[in-house]
Amino acid sequence: MINLAATVKISLRALKINKMRSALTMLGIVIGVTAVIIMVAIGSGARERVSRQISSAGSNLLVVVPGSMTAGGIRMGFGTQANLTTKDAEAILKECPAVWDVSPEVHGAAQVVFGNQNWSTAITATTPSYLNVRDWLLDDGRNFSDQDIRNTTKVCIVGQTIVENLFAGQDPIDQIIRIKKVPFVVIGVLEAKGQDLMGQDQDDMILIPITTGRKKVFGSLRPDMVRSIIVKTVSTQELPQAETQIQELLRQRHHIGPKEEEDFTVRNLTQMLQMAEKSTRIMTMLLGAIASISLLVGGIGIMNIMLVSVTERTREIGIRMAVGAKVRDIRLQFITEALILSMIGGAIGIIMGIAGAKLIALLTDWSAMVSLPATAAAFGFSGLVGIFFGFYPAYKASLLNPIEALRYE
Amino acid sequence: MALIETVGLKKIYNLGGSVIAALDGITTNIEKGEFVAIMGPSGSGKSTFMNLIGCLDKPTAGRCFLEGMDIGCLNRDELAVIRNKKIGFVFQSFNLLPRTSAIENVELPMLYSGLSPLDRKLRARKALKMMGLEGREEHLPNQLSGGQQQRVAIARALVNDAPLIMADEPTGNLDTKASEEIMELFVKLNEESHITVILVTHEHDIAAFSKRIIRFLDGKIVSDEKRSRP
């Protein structure tokens, strides 16, 4: 058995003789591995972005909004009917086993003033359960209490964007801001959440107790009404059950006959996001698969060059056979050569792929995440390509007739 | 026991429908320590005979024994082992690996017999020294003269202690002076180390170095004479 160190030495010498040719052959593998790493990095980046959005929206969420109001044959769109109430929210929490928590809310926009600063932002009037439902934590201060809701206290929790724009470095806690001229005490600061799926800044918001909102900020509302109810289910698996339970319950509560149209809509937010994640995952796989084709093409390049090499070195093979090289010695030598070509190509490809992914992330606003398994797979695959496409030329070389090989000019 | 024994050895080529008997029933013995020249015009079958007893090819019919072993029933790898251990080849065109130093060329057979790198270096160095090539170990074949290249090839043939050297027109590409030097090397190996030498040539003054001349014509032996070296 010929020893491996000598085989590698012989192979390296053979590859050095045709430097340009070896380099070009490697280039095929380099491009293939680079492409796989960059493509998968871009795909994983997109996926990561979507799953970040999923978690920032809060998981396992359903949103119940009132149906469309019809006035003289003109339908006004979702949420225009004022028929959802706090009682509906309480009933959903109590009657639907798949529901873990609910948060009714009323929202609108308002001008907010602090000192000589002012800012226009979204106001969400809601209950203490809102933070739990949205998986949102406080950076500072405290949440509303049930007492705040009962007493219509004028307190508020502000988002990070508000802190930046209104308070400019000051500690917002216990400061008094005016929302539509009504003074509110800041009792808490929300942690930063970033953009949602549509690119909206989720931190540009102020939370106030729902009762205070109805009475002092939005006015002219039915005392009990809510604009929407966010529902958190026990688990992702129970989203469909929760949806049906809520539909049945609200049909009953709103006295809707079996053939009548519902006066509310249940939207499944998580499902939408999960679909988005699934499609980016498929995209990643597709990109990786397309890039793998270039790796395959690189492998064919190796086979091509190895076949040329076997023909050129027929006499050398004959000499080796005459002095006692066995079939497997010849095979091992040519496979080693192919493997060295593909492994060096793969290593360069990894470096270029990682550099390329970082560069793309730097120059564009795409996020590119280099995935370790994809990198390892690309390298392993390039090695397999070397063995696979090196095998046929090596097999061909090993079956040469020694006499004819020795006579070959 | 004869070193080589052939019985009715035949090699038939089928070239595009016409059947050519390159060897047509050769029966002969070569004893250990002999120095045999095989002569004959081109196409007489002398090279085919060499290839068969050199384990590079298999006969169509008949048998060929090397140290009593029937080489007709060995597979490719078993034949490779015999070539590696028992036979050293010397060719007309030297057949050294290009761009490979003299010492590495000599190491080649040991690469396939599994010697350690250090042993390979030591033995190759010794073999080259024996051929008077000390100091030229790192030269590439194209930096050596024809005679020196052929001596590297002989060192390669000897390095695995093969009892048999087969030389196919070893002086065909050499001038008269170098030819003589090479032939004297073979004589020395035969007389001092008792290595069996089988030489294929068509030059009478080269065959004159041998102790036995077998002449081939049309795949048959036409004469076989033993003689004393002048």
XYZ file of C-alpha atoms in Angstrom, chain A residues 132-406:
275
model
C -48.370 39.946 28.438
C -50.268 39.436 25.192
C -47.666 41.254 23.112
C -44.710 39.602 24.910
C -43.465 43.070 25.700
C -41.344 43.965 28.698
C -40.801 47.257 30.459
C -37.412 48.903 30.451
C -38.317 50.978 33.455
C -41.240 51.787 35.755
C -44.417 49.759 36.188
C -47.404 48.427 34.283
C -50.978 49.682 34.796
C -52.880 48.130 37.642
C -56.528 47.085 37.665
C -57.043 50.020 39.955
C -55.785 52.389 37.235
C -58.461 50.945 34.932
C -61.227 51.233 37.523
C -60.309 54.760 38.563
C -59.561 56.054 35.041
C -56.176 57.243 36.302
C -54.247 59.544 33.985
C -51.080 57.489 33.691
C -49.179 56.337 30.614
C -46.376 54.021 29.437
C -44.210 55.380 26.619
C -42.313 53.659 23.807
C -38.593 54.200 23.049
C -39.225 56.514 20.104
C -41.248 58.789 22.385
C -38.423 58.788 24.925
C -35.981 59.885 22.220
C -38.141 62.555 20.662
C -39.888 64.045 23.650
C -37.564 63.678 26.591
C -34.159 64.009 24.895
C -32.036 62.355 27.546
C -34.189 63.073 30.592
C -35.647 60.283 32.694
C -39.286 60.113 31.593
C -40.559 58.395 34.746
C -42.887 60.610 36.818
C -42.762 63.379 34.222
C -46.059 64.817 33.110
C -46.920 64.880 29.423
C -50.046 66.253 27.784
C -51.993 64.042 25.420
C -54.597 66.172 23.655
C -54.064 68.696 26.441
C -54.868 66.149 29.159
C -51.945 65.726 31.595
C -50.661 62.163 32.108
C -47.986 60.881 34.483
C -45.413 58.607 32.821
C -45.224 55.442 34.928
C -43.279 53.131 32.608
C -41.025 52.847 29.568
C -41.400 50.018 27.035
C -38.353 48.138 25.810
C -37.409 48.661 22.172
C -39.153 46.351 19.696
C -38.184 47.719 16.279
C -40.129 47.558 13.057
C -43.025 45.259 12.367
C -43.516 43.248 9.176
C -44.785 46.276 7.289
C -41.882 48.460 8.419
C -43.868 50.408 11.011
C -42.021 51.625 14.065
C -43.624 49.766 16.968
C -41.838 51.923 19.516
C -43.643 55.077 18.398
C -46.552 54.554 20.785
C -48.023 55.525 24.143
C -50.122 53.154 26.249
C -52.869 54.505 28.515
C -55.593 52.736 30.553
C -58.559 51.845 28.353
C -61.103 53.598 30.560
C -59.064 56.802 30.652
C -58.691 56.659 26.890
C -62.417 56.384 26.284
C -63.354 59.170 28.649
C -60.507 61.678 28.415
C -58.719 61.228 25.084
C -60.907 59.788 22.356
C -64.277 60.949 23.735
C -67.655 60.465 22.097
C -67.434 56.684 22.307
C -69.924 54.217 23.647
C -68.769 53.633 27.216
C -67.987 49.960 26.692
C -66.757 49.750 23.127
C -63.340 48.516 21.964
C -61.730 48.852 18.527
C -60.047 45.485 18.627
C -59.291 42.591 20.914
C -55.882 40.939 20.765
C -56.090 37.293 21.818
C -53.169 35.162 22.878
C -53.726 31.424 22.615
C -52.263 28.743 24.839
C -49.992 27.489 22.019
C -49.456 27.802 18.292
C -51.197 24.465 17.742
C -54.378 25.820 19.315
C -54.683 28.850 17.057
C -57.348 27.225 14.831
C -59.362 25.948 17.827
C -59.242 29.384 19.426
C -60.438 30.923 16.192
C -63.480 28.652 16.015
C -64.260 29.044 19.704
C -64.173 32.836 19.438
C -66.324 32.803 16.321
C -68.943 30.576 17.946
C -68.949 32.608 21.140
C -69.262 35.976 19.441
C -71.997 34.766 17.038
C -73.942 33.710 20.098
C -73.288 36.937 21.989
C -74.117 39.105 18.992
C -77.253 37.030 18.182
C -76.190 36.159 14.657
C -78.261 33.444 12.979
C -76.566 30.475 11.300
C -76.974 31.934 7.789
C -76.177 35.526 8.618
C -72.817 37.176 8.009
C -70.639 37.805 11.043
C -70.338 41.381 12.317
C -66.714 40.820 13.308
C -63.574 39.260 11.894
C -60.918 37.093 13.529
C -57.483 37.611 11.980
C -54.693 35.165 12.483
C -51.524 37.255 12.655
C -49.077 34.513 13.595
C -50.239 32.314 10.761
C -49.528 35.068 8.277
C -46.051 35.539 9.651
C -45.421 31.826 9.725
C -46.363 31.602 6.093
C -43.896 34.360 5.375
C -41.234 32.414 7.243
C -42.062 29.244 5.388
C -41.754 30.968 2.050
C -38.380 32.433 2.955
C -37.237 28.997 4.059
C -38.262 27.583 0.710
C -36.475 30.488 -0.949
C -33.293 29.680 0.989
C -33.448 26.054 -0.056
C -34.072 27.052 -3.650
C -31.164 29.490 -3.682
C -28.908 26.845 -2.146
C -30.036 24.287 -4.699
C -29.378 26.633 -7.605
C -25.936 27.449 -6.203
C -25.215 23.720 -5.812
C -25.640 23.347 -9.544
C -22.609 25.579 -10.055
C -20.718 23.303 -7.667
C -21.764 20.374 -9.819
C -20.562 22.182 -12.925
C -17.251 22.765 -11.150
C -17.079 19.025 -10.514
C -17.563 18.304 -14.193
C -14.670 20.696 -14.839
C -12.515 18.607 -12.535
C -13.487 15.417 -14.317
C -12.717 17.001 -17.657
C -9.238 18.086 -16.582
C -8.521 14.788 -14.852
C -9.399 12.913 -18.047
C -7.012 15.123 -20.008
C -4.396 14.564 -17.329
C -4.780 10.779 -17.478
C -4.295 10.839 -21.244
C -1.276 13.132 -21.021
C 0.317 11.010 -18.360
C -0.399 7.626 -19.895
C 3.325 6.896 -20.124
C 3.854 7.854 -16.480
C 1.050 5.465 -15.538
C 2.733 2.756 -17.606
C 6.066 3.319 -15.819
C 4.370 3.173 -12.432
C 2.628 -0.051 -13.391
C 5.868 -1.600 -14.686
C 7.623 -0.990 -11.372
C 4.745 -2.517 -9.420
C 1.896 -0.008 -8.896
C -1.325 -1.894 -8.228
C -4.739 -0.917 -9.567
C -5.647 0.798 -6.311
C -2.339 2.705 -6.169
C -3.068 4.334 -9.536
C -6.689 5.013 -8.573
C -5.712 6.502 -5.237
C -3.258 8.829 -6.924
C -5.752 10.316 -9.367
C -8.548 10.520 -6.815
C -6.146 12.279 -4.452
C -5.381 14.785 -7.185
C -9.058 15.454 -7.819
C -9.690 15.671 -4.090
C -6.858 18.151 -3.570
C -8.210 20.311 -6.396
C -11.712 20.313 -4.973
C -10.699 20.730 -1.318
C -8.400 23.676 -1.995
C -11.153 25.131 -4.188
C -13.638 24.504 -1.380
C -11.420 26.191 1.213
C -10.930 29.272 -0.970
C -14.667 29.216 -1.675
C -15.455 29.283 2.050
C -13.223 32.306 2.607
C -14.693 34.104 -0.403
C -18.218 33.095 0.513
C -17.949 34.442 4.049
C -16.246 37.613 2.827
C -18.852 37.995 0.084
C -21.752 37.549 2.489
C -20.291 40.139 4.868
C -19.721 42.531 1.980
C -23.286 42.153 0.762
C -24.600 42.731 4.269
C -22.403 45.821 4.469
C -23.251 47.325 1.097
C -26.962 46.553 0.935
C -29.642 46.559 3.591
C -30.131 42.822 3.238
C -29.086 40.864 6.211
C -26.801 37.971 5.272
C -26.220 35.299 7.896
C -23.392 32.845 7.202
C -24.752 29.511 8.288
C -22.228 27.066 9.723
C -24.085 23.917 8.612
C -24.391 25.292 5.072
C -20.675 26.136 5.030
C -19.727 22.678 6.290
C -22.118 21.092 3.814
C -20.695 23.101 0.916
C -17.149 22.086 1.851
C -18.115 18.451 2.343
C -20.033 18.504 -0.905
C -17.019 19.914 -2.754
C -14.948 17.018 -1.389
C -17.602 14.545 -2.513
C -17.665 16.202 -5.926
C -13.886 15.702 -6.128
C -14.138 12.025 -5.247
C -17.150 11.441 -7.469
C -15.807 13.206 -10.542
C -12.251 12.031 -9.904
C -13.323 8.424 -9.750
C -14.033 7.845 -13.436
C -10.691 9.277 -14.673
C -8.884 7.343 -11.929
C -10.747 4.169 -12.864
C -9.840 4.707 -16.507
C -6.169 5.227 -15.623
C -6.031 2.126 -13.456
C -7.313 -0.108 -16.246
C -4.716 0.949 -18.805
C -2.731 -1.864 -20.325
C 0.848 -1.438 -19.030
C 2.458 -2.332 -22.361
C 0.355 0.109 -24.346
C 0.783 2.762 -21.685
C 4.573 2.368 -21.844
